Coordinates of C-alpha atoms in Angstrom, one line a residue:
X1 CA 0.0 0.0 0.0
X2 CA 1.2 3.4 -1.1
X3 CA -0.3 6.6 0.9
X4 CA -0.5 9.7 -1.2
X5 CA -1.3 13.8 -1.1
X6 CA -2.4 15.5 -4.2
X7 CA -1.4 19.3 -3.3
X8 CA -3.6 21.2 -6.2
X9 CA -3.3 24.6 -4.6
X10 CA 1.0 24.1 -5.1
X11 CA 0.6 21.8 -7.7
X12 CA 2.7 18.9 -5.8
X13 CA 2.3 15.4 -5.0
X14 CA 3.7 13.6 -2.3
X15 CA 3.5 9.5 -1.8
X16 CA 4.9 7.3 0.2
X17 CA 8.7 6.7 -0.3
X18 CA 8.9 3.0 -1.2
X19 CA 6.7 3.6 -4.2
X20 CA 9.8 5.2 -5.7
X21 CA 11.6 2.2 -5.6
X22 CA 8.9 0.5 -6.9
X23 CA 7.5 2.1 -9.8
X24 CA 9.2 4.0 -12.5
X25 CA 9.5 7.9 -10.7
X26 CA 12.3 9.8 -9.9
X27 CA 11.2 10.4 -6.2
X28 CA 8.0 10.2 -3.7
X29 CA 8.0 13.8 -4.2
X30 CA 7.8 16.0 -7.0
X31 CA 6.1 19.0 -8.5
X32 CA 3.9 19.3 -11.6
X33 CA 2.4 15.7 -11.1
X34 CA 0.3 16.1 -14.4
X35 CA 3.3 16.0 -15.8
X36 CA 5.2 13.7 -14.1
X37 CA 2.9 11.2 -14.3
X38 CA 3.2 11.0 -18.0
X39 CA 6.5 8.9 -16.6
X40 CA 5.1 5.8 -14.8
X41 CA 1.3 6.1 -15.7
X42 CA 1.1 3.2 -18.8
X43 CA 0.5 5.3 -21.8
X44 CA -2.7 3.7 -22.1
X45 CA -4.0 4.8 -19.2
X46 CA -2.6 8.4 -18.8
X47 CA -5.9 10.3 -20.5
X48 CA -8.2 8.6 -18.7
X49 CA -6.3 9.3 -15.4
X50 CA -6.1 12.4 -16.2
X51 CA -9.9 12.9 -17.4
X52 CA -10.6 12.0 -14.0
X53 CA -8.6 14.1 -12.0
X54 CA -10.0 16.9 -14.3
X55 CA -13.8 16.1 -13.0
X56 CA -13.0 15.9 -9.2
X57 CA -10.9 19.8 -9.7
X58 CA -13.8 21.3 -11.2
X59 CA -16.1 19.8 -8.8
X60 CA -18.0 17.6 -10.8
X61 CA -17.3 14.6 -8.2
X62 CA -15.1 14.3 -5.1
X63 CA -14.0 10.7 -4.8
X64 CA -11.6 9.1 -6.8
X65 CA -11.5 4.8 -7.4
X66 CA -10.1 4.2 -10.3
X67 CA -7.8 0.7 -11.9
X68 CA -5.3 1.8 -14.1
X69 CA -1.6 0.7 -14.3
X70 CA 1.8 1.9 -13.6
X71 CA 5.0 1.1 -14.9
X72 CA 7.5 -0.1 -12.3
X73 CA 11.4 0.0 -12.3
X74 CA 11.8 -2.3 -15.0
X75 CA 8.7 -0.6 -17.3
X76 CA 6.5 -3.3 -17.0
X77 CA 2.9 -2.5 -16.6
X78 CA 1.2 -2.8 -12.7
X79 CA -2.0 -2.6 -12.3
X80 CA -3.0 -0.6 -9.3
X81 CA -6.4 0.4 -7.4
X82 CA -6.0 4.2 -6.5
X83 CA -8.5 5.8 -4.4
X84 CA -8.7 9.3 -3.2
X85 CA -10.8 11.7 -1.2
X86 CA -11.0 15.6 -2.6
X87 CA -10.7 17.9 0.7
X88 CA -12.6 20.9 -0.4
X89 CA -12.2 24.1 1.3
X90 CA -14.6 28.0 0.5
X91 CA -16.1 25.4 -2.5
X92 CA -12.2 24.8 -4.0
X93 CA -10.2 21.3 -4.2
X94 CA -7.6 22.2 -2.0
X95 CA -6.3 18.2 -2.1
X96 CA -7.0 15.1 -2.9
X97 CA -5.6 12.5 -0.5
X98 CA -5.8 8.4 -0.7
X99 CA -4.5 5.1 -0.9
X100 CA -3.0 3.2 -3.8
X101 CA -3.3 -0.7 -3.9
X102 CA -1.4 -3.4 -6.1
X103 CA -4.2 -5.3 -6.7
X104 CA -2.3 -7.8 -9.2
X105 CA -1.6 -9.4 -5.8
X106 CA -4.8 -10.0 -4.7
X107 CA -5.8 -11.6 -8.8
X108 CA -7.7 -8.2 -9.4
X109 CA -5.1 -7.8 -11.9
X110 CA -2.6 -9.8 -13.2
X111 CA 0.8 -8.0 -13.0
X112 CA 2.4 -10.5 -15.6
X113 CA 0.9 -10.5 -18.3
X114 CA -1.0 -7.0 -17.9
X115 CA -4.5 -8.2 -18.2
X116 CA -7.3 -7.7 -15.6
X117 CA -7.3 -11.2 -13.2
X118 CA -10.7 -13.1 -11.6
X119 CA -11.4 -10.9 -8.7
X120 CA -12.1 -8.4 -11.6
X121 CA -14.0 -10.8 -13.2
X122 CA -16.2 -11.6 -10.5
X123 CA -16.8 -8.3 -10.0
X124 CA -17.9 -7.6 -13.5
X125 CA -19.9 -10.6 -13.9
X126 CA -21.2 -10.7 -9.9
X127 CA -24.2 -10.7 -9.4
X128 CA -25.6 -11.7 -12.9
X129 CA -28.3 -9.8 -14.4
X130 CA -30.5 -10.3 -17.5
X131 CA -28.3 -8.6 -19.8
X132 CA -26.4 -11.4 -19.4
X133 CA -29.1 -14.2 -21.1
X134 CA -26.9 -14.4 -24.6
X135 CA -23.0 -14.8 -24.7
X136 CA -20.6 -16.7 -23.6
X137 CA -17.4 -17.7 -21.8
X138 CA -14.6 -18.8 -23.4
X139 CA -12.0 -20.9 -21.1
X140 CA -8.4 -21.0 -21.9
X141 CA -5.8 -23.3 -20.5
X142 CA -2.0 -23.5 -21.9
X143 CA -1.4 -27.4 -23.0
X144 CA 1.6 -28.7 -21.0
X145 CA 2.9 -25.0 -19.4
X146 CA 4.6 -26.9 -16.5
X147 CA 6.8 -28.0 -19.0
X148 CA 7.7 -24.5 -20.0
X149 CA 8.4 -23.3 -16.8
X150 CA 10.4 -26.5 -16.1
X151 CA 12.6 -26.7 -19.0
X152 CA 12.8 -22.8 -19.8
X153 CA 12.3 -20.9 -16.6
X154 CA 9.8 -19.1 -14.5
X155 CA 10.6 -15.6 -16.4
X156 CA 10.4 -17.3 -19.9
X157 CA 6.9 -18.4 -19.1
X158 CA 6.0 -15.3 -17.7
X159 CA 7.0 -13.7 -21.4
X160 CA 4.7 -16.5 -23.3
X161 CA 1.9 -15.8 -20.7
X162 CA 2.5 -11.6 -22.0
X163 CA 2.5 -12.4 -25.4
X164 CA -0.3 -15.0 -25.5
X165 CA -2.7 -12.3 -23.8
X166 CA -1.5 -9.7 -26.1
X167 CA -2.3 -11.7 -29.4
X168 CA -5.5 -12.9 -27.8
X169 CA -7.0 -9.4 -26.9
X170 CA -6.0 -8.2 -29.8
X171 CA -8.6 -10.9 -31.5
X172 CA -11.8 -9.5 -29.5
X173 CA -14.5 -7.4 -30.3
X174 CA -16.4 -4.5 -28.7
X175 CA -18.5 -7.4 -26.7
X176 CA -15.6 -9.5 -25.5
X177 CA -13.0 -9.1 -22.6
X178 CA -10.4 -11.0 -21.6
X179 CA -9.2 -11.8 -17.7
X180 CA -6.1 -13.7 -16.9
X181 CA -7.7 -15.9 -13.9
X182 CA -4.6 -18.1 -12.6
X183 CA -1.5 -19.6 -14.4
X184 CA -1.9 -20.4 -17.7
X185 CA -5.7 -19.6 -17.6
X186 CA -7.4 -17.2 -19.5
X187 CA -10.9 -16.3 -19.8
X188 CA -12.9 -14.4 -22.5
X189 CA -16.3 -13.2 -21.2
X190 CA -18.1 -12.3 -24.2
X191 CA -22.3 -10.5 -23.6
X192 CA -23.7 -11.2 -27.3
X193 CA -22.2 -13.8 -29.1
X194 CA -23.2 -17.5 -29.7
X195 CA -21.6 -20.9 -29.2
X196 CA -21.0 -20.7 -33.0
X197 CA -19.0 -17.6 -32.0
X198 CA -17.1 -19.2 -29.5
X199 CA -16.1 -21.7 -31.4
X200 CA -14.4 -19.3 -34.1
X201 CA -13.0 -17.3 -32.0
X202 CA -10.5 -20.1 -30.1
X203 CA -10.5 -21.4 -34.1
X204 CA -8.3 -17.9 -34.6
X205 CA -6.9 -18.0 -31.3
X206 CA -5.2 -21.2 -31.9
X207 CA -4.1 -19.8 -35.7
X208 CA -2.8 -16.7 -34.2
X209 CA -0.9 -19.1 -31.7
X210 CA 0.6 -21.2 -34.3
X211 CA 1.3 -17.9 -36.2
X212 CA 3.2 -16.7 -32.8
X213 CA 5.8 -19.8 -32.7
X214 CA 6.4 -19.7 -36.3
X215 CA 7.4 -16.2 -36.1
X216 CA 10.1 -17.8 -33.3
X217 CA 11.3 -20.0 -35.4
X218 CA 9.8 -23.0 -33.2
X219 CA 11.7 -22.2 -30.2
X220 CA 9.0 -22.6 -28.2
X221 CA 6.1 -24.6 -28.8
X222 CA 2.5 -24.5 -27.0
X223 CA -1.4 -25.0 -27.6
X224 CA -4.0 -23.6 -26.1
X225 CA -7.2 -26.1 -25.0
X226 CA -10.7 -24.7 -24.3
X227 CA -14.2 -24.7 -22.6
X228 CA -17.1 -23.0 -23.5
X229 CA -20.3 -22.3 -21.7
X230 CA -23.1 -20.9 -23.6
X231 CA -25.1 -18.5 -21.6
X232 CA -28.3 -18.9 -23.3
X233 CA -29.0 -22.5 -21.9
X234 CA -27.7 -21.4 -18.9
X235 CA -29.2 -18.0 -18.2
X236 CA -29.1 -18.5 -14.4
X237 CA -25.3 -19.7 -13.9
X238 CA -24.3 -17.9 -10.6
X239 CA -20.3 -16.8 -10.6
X240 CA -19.7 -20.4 -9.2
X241 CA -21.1 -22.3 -11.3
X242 CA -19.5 -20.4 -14.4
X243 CA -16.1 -20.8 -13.1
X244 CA -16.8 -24.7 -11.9
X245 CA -18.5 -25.8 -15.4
X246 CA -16.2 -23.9 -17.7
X247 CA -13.2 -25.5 -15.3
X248 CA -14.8 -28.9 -15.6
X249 CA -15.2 -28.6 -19.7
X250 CA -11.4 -27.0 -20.3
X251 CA -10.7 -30.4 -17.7
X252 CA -12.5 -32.4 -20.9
X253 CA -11.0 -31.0 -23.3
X254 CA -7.3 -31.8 -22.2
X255 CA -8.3 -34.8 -21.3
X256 CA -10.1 -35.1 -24.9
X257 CA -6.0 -35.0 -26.3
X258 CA -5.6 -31.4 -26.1
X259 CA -5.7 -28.7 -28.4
X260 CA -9.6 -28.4 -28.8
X261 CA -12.7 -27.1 -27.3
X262 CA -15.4 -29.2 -24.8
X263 CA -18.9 -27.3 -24.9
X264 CA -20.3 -27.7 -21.2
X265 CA -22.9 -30.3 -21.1
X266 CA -24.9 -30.8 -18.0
X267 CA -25.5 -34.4 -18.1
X268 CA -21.9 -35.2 -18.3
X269 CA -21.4 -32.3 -15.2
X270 CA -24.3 -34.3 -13.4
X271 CA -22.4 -38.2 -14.6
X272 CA -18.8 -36.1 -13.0
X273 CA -20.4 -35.1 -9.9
X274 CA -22.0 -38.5 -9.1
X275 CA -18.4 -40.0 -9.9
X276 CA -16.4 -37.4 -7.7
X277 CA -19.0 -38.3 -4.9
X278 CA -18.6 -41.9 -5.5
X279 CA -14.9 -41.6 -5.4
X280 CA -15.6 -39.9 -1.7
X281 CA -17.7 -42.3 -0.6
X282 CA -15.2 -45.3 -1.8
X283 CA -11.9 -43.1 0.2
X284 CA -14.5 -42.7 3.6
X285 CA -14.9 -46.4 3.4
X286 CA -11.3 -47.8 3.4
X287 CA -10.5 -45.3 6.2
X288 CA -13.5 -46.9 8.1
X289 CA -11.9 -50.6 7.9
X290 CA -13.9 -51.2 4.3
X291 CA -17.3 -50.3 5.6
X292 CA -19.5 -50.4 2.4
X293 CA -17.7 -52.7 0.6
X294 CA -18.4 -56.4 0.7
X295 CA -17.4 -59.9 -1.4
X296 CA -19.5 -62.4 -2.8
X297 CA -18.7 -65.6 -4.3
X298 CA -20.1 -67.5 -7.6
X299 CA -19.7 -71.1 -7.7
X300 CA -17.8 -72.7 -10.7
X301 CA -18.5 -76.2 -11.6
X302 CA -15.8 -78.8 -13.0
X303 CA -17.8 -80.7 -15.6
X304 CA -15.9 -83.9 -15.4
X305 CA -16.1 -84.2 -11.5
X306 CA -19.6 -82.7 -11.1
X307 CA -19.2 -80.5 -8.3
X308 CA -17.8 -77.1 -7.2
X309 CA -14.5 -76.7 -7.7
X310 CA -13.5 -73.1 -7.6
X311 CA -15.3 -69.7 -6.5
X312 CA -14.8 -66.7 -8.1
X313 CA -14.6 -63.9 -5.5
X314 CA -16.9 -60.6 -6.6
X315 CA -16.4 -57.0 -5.2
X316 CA -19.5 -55.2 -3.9
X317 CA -20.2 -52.0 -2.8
X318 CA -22.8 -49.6 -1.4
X319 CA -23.1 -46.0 0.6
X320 CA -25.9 -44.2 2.3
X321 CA -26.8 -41.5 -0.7
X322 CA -26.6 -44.1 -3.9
X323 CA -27.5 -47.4 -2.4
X324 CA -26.1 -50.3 -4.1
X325 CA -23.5 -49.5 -7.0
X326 CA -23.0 -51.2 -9.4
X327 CA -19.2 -52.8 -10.0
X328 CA -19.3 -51.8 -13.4
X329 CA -19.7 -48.0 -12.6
X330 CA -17.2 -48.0 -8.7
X331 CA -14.8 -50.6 -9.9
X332 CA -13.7 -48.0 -13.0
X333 CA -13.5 -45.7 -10.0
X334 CA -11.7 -47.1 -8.0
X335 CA -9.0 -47.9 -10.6
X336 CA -9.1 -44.3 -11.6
X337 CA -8.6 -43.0 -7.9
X338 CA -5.7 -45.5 -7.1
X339 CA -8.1 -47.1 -4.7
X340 CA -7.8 -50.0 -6.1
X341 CA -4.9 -51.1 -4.7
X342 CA -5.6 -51.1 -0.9
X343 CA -9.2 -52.8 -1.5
X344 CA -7.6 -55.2 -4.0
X345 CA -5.6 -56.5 -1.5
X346 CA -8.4 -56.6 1.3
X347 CA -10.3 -58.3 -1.3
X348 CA -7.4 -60.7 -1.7
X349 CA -7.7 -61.4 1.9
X350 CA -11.0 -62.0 2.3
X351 CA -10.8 -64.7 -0.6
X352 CA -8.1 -66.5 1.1
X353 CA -10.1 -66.5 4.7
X354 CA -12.8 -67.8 2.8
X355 CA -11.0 -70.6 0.9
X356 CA -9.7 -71.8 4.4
X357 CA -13.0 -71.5 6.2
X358 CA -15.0 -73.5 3.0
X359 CA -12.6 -76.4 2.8
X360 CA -14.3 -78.3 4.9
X361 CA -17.6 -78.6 2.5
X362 CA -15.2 -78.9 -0.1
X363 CA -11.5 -80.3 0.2
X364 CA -9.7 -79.0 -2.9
X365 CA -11.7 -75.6 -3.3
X366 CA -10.2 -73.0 -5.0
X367 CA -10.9 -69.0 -4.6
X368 CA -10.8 -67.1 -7.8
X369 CA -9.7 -63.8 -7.4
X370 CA -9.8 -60.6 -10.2
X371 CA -6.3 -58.8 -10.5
X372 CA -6.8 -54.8 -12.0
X373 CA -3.6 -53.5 -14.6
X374 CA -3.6 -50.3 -12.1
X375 CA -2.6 -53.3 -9.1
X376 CA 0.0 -54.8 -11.7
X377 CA 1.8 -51.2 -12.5
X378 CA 1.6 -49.4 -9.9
X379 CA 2.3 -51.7 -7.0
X380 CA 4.1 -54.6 -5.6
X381 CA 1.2 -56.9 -5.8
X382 CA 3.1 -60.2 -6.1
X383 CA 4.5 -59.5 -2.9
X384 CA 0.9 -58.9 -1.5
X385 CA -0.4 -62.2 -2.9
X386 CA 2.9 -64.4 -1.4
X387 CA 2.2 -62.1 1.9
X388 CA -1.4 -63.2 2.4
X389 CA -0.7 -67.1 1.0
X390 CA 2.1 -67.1 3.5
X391 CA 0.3 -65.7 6.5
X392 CA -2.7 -68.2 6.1
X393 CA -0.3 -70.7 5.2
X394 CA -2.3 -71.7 2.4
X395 CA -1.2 -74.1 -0.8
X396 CA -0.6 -71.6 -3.8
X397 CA -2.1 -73.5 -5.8
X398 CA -5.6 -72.7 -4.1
X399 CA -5.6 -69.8 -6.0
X400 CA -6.4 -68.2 -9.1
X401 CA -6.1 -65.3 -10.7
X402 CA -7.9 -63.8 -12.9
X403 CA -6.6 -60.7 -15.3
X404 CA -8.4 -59.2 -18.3
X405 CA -5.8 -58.9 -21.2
X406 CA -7.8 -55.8 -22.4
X407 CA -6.9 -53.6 -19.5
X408 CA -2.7 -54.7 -20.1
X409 CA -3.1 -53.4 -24.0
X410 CA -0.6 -50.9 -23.4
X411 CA 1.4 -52.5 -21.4
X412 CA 2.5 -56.0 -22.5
X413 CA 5.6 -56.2 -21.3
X414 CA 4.5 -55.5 -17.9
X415 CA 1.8 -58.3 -18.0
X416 CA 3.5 -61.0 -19.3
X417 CA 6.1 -60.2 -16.9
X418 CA 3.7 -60.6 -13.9
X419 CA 2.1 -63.8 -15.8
X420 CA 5.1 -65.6 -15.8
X421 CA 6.1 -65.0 -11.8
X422 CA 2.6 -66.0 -10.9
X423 CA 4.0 -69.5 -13.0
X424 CA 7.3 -69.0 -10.9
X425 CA 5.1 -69.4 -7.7
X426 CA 2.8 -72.3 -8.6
X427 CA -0.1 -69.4 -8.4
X428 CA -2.7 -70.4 -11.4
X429 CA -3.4 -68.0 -14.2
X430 CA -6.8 -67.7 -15.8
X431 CA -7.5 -65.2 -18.6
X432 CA -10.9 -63.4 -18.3
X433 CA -13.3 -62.1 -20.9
X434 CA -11.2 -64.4 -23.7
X435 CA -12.3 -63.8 -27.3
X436 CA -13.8 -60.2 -27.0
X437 CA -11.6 -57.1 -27.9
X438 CA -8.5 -57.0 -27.7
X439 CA -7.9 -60.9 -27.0
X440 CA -5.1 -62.3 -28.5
X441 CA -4.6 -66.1 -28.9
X442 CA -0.7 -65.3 -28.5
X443 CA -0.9 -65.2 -25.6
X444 CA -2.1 -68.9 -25.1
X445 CA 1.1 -70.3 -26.1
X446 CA 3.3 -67.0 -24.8
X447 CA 1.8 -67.5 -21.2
X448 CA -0.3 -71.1 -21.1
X449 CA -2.7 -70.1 -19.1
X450 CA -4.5 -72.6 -16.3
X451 CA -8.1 -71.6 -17.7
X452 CA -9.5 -69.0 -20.3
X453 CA -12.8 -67.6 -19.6
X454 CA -15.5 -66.7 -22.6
X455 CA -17.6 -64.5 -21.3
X456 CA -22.2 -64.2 -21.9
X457 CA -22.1 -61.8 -24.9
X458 CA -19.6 -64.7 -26.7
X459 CA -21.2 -67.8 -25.6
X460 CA -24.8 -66.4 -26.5
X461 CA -23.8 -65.5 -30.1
X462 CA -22.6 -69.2 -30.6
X463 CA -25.3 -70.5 -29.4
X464 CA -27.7 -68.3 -32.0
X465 CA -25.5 -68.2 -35.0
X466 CA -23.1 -71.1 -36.6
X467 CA -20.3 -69.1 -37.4
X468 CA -19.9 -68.2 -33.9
X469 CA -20.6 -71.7 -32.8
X470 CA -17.7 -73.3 -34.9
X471 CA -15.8 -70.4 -34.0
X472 CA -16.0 -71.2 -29.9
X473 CA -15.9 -75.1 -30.8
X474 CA -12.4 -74.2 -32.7
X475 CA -11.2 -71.9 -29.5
X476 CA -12.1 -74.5 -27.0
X477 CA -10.1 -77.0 -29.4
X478 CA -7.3 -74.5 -29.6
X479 CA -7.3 -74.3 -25.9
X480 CA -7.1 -78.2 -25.7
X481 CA -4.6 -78.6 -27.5
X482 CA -1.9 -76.6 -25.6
X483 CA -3.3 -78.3 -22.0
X484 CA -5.5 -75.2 -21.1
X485 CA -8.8 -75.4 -19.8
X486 CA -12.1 -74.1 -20.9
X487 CA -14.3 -71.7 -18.6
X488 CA -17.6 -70.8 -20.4
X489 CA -19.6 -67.9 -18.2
X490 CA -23.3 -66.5 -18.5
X491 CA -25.1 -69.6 -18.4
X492 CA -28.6 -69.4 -17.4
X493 CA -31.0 -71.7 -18.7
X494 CA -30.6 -75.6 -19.2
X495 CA -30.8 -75.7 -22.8
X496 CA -27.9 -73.4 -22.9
X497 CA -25.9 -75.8 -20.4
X498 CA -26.2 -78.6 -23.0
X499 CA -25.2 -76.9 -25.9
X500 CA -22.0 -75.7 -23.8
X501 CA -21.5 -78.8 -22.6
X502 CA -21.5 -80.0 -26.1
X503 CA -18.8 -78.3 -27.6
X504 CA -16.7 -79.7 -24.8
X505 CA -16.1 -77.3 -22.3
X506 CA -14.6 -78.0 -19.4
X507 CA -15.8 -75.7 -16.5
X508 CA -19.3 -74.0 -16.1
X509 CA -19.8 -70.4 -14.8
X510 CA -23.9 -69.0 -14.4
X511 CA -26.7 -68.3 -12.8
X512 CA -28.1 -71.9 -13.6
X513 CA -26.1 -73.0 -10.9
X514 CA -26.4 -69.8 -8.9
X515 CA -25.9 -66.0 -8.9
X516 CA -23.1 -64.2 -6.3
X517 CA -23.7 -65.3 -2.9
X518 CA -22.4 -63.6 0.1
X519 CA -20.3 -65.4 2.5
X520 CA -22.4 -66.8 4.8
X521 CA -25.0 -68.2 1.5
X522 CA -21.9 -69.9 -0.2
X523 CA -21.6 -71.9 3.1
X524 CA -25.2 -73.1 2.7
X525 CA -25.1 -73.6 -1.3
X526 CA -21.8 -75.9 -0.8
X527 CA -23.5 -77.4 2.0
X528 CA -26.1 -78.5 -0.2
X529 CA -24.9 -78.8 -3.9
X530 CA -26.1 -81.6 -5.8
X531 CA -24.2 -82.8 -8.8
X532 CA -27.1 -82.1 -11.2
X533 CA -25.0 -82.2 -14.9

C-alpha cells in the first residue's frame, strides 16, 4: 500500500517513499504531477487518469476509485487500485488524498501479463443480471505450461503468458473481454455472441498461436485447450457455477488430447459429480476398515467331477446417498482413484479366509480372485499375494487369478512379466473375458494359461448363429490342445448348459447354478450342492 497527497493549490504530490523504488518515478516527491505522471502512468492509461482528476478539480465529483496501471522500475505495466478523497475548502479542491493498492496481488489484476485477473471478473460478472441471457465464456488453458516453466524458466513463461494475452486481446471485439484468472488460464467473457462464436473465436486463437511460434522460429512450442459455456442454456449460472462448469469442460477438453474445445454439457457435469461423490464415498470407506464394501462368491462347476471346484470372488459396494453401486460403474472408479490397490488387496484377503474356512464342504476348493492393470503397474502386488498365502499358510495353488488382457493393451511387457512370476510361484493364471476385444490367442502359447474364460455376450452368439458356434468349438479345441482349460460364463437356462456342454467345455460359470452369494449363503449352497450335470 502506497499513501499519497495531491497538493492542487502548489501543484505537488507527495507518496509514500517506497513507491519510488517500486515504480518508474524519480522520487515520492515531486512538482507538476500532471506532468510527471506521463512517466510511470502506462501510456494507455494516462488520458483517462487524467480525465478523471479533471472532474474531481472542477467539482463535478469528489471521490476518486479508479484501476489503471503503472509502470514499475523495469517498465512493465502494474495494475494498481487508487483511491482518493477531494478535501474541499470555501467550495475549491484544496487536495486530494488516498491510498493506492497493487491489486495484481490479490488476482484483481494480473501483474504478468497486464490483463485484468478473476477478482475483476467476478466483480464484472457478480451478481448476474439479465443482460447477461446471450454470450458466452470462453476458457483458456495452456497445453503442457509446467513443461515450460520447467525446461525454460519461470521468467520465460511469464513472457509466453504476456504475449499470449497480447495476441488474444488483440482478436476480441467491442463485446468480448479477456481476464487472466490463474497460471496459464485465460478467460474471454463475451455479452452477445453464440456458441457458434465461441467456437471461431478459439478457431483464430489457436491460428494466431501457431502464427506466434512460427514467427520464433519453433523455439518454443504450445497450444491452447478450451471450454465454453453458452449462456443462453444457462441463463441463471451464478459466478460459481460459471467458473466450476467452464473448469470442468477445459478439464474435458485436455483430457479429450488437447488442443480443442469441450462445450459444457450438463449431463456429463451431473455423470462427473455423481463420480467425484462416488470416489468420496469409496476413500470414507477404506478409512472406516472397508465399511460399504463387501465380497460375494459364484460357484464354478468342474464338468468332469460334477461339483464345485472353484469360486470366483466378486467386489461389492454400497453408501448411504446411492445405495447399491454397481461394480461396473465404482470398480472404474476405483481404478481411476488409485483405490484399487488397498481394496484389491483386502479383497485378496478375504478370498483366502474364505478358501480356508469353506474347505471343509469342499476339500480341494479354489478361490478365484480378479487382478486390476492399475494393481500390476503401480504396486508390488506379487509380494501382496505371497504375503497373504504365506500368512494363512495356504497351498498356492488354491488360487487363481484372474486378469483381463484388455486392460494390459498398453502395457504388454508388464503383463506378461507378472504372468510368468505367478507360474514361478505355482499361483494359477486364468484369462478373463477371452475372445472379446482386444484378445489375442498369443498369448495362449506365450503365457499357457490354467483356464481362459469366454464371457455371456460370446457364448450367446454361438449359441444363436453357426459361425460363432464353430468359432468357440475351434477356440475350445485351440485351448485343448496346448493343455488349457475351458471356462464358459453366463449360463442361465438348461438348454444353454447342454449346448455348452457340447462343444466340450470343461468348467461351467452362471446363474443356472447360482448368482453371487455372500459369504455366509456360499456356506449353505456348498452345504447342499447336488451334482445335477
Amino acid at each position: 500500500d502506497y499513501l499519497y497527497i495531491l497538493d492542487v493549490e502548489n501543484d505537488e504530490y507527495f507518496i509514500s517513499p517506497h513507491a519510488a523504488v517500486r515504480f518508474k518515478m524519480d522520487n515520492a516527491y515531486f512538482k507538476n504531477p500532471v506532468k510527471e505522471f506521463k512517466k510511470f502512468v502506462y501510456y494507455k492509461d494516462y488520458d483517462l487518469v487524467v480525465e478523471d482528476l479533471n472532474k474531481i478539480l472542477s467539482g463535478e465529483k469528489t471521490y476518486h476509485n479508479m484501476q489503471y496501471r503503472w509502470l514499475n522500475d523495469e517498465s512493465l505495466p502494474v495494475w494498481i487500485n487508487c483511491r482518493g478523497q477531494a478535501i474541499i475548502e470555501n467550495h475549491q479542491v484544496k487536495y486530494l488524498i488516498g491510498c493506492i493498492n497493487e491489486i495484481g496481488k490479490k488476482q484483481y489484476a494480473d501483474n504478468v501479463s497486464g490483463l485484468l485477473g478473476e477478482e475483476s471478473f467476478k466483480n464484472f460478472i457478480y451478481p448476474i443480471d439479465d443482460d447477461f441471457e446471450k454470450g458466452f465464456v470462453l476458457r483458456l488453458g495452456i497445453d503442457n505450461f509446467k513443461n515450460i516453466n520447467e525446461n525454460y524458466g519461470l521468467k520465460f513463461g511469464d513472457e509466453i503468458l504476456k504475449r499470449a494475452g497480447k495476441y488474444i486481446k488483440d482478436l476480441l471485439n467491442e463485446y468480448q473481454k479477456l481476464y487472466h484468472i490463474v497460471s496459464d488460464e485465460f478467460i474471454i467473457f463475451d455479452s452477445n455472441g453464440t456458441v457458434d462464436d465461441a467456437i471461431y473465436l478459439y478457431k483464430k486463437i489457436q491460428e494466431r498461436t501457431l502464427d506466434f511460434i512460427e514467427s520464433t522460429n519453433y523455439e518454443i512450442y504450445y497450444t491452447f485447450s478450451a471450454g465454453i459455456l453458452d449462456f443462453y442454456s444457462h441463463p441463471t449460472a451464478s459466478y460459481i457455477e460459471i467458473m466450476k462448469w467452464t473448469e470442468f469442460s477445459l478439464n474435458n477438453a485436455k483430457e479429450s488430447g488437447k488442443n480443442t474445445y469441450d462445450i459444457f454439457d450438463n449431463c456429463d457435469y451431473q455423470k462427473f459429480q455423481r463420480e467425484s461423490a462416488i470416489i468420496r464415498y469409496l476413500h470414507q470407506s477404506i478409512d472406516h476398515d472397508y465399511e460399504g464394501f463387501d465380497v460375494y462368491f459364484q460357484p464354478i462347476v468342474d464338468v468332469n467331477k460334477k461339483e464345485v471346484t472353484h469360486l470366483e470372488t466378486l467386489l461389492r459396494f454400497k453408501c448411504d446417498e446411492f445405495g447399491r453401486i454397481s461394480p461396473m460403474e465404482f470398480i472404474p472408479l476405483l481404478e481411476k482413484s488409485g483405490l484399487i490397490i488397498p481394496v484389491g488387496k483386502w479383497v485378496l484377503e478375504k478370498a483366502i479366509q474364505a478358501c480356508l474356512s469353506l474347505k471343509k464342504y469342499q476339500s480341494q476348493l479354489k478361490v478365484n480372485v480378479n487382478i486390476s492393470y492399475v494393481q500390476v503397474l503401480k504396486s508390488a502386488i506379487l509380494n501382496d499375494i505371497l504375503s497373504i498365502m504365506k500368512k494363512y499358510n495356504v497351498d498356492r495353488n488354491r488360487l487363481v487369478i484372474e486378469l483381463t488382457e484388455s486392460g494390459f493393451i498398453e502395457s504388454d511387457r508388464s503383463f506378461v512379466n507378472f504372468c510368468n512370476q505367478l507360474k514361478e510361484n505355482s499361483i494359477l493364471l486364468a484369462l478373463d473375458d477371452f475372445g472379446t476385444g482386444y484378445s489375442n490367442f498369443h498369448y495362449l502359447y506365450n503365457l499357457k494359461p490354467d483356464c481362459i474364460k469366454v464371457d455371456r455376450g460370446l457364448m450367446k452368439n454361438a449359441l444363436s448363429n453357426d459361425y460363432e458356434n464353430l468359432l468357440l468349438k475351434h477356440m475350445i479345441d485351440m485351448a485343448h490342445s496346448v493343455g488349457v482349460n475351458m471356462c464358459i460364463e453366463g449360463i442361465e437356462t438348461e438348454e444353454e448348459l447342454h449346448k455348452v456342454l457340447e462343444m466340450g467345455s470343461d468348467f461351467i460359470q452362471g446363474f443356472y447354478y447360482s448368482k453371487p452369494l455372500p459369504f455366509n449363503e456360499i456356506t449353505d449352497y456348498l452345504k447342499n450342492f447336488k451334482k445335477i450335470i
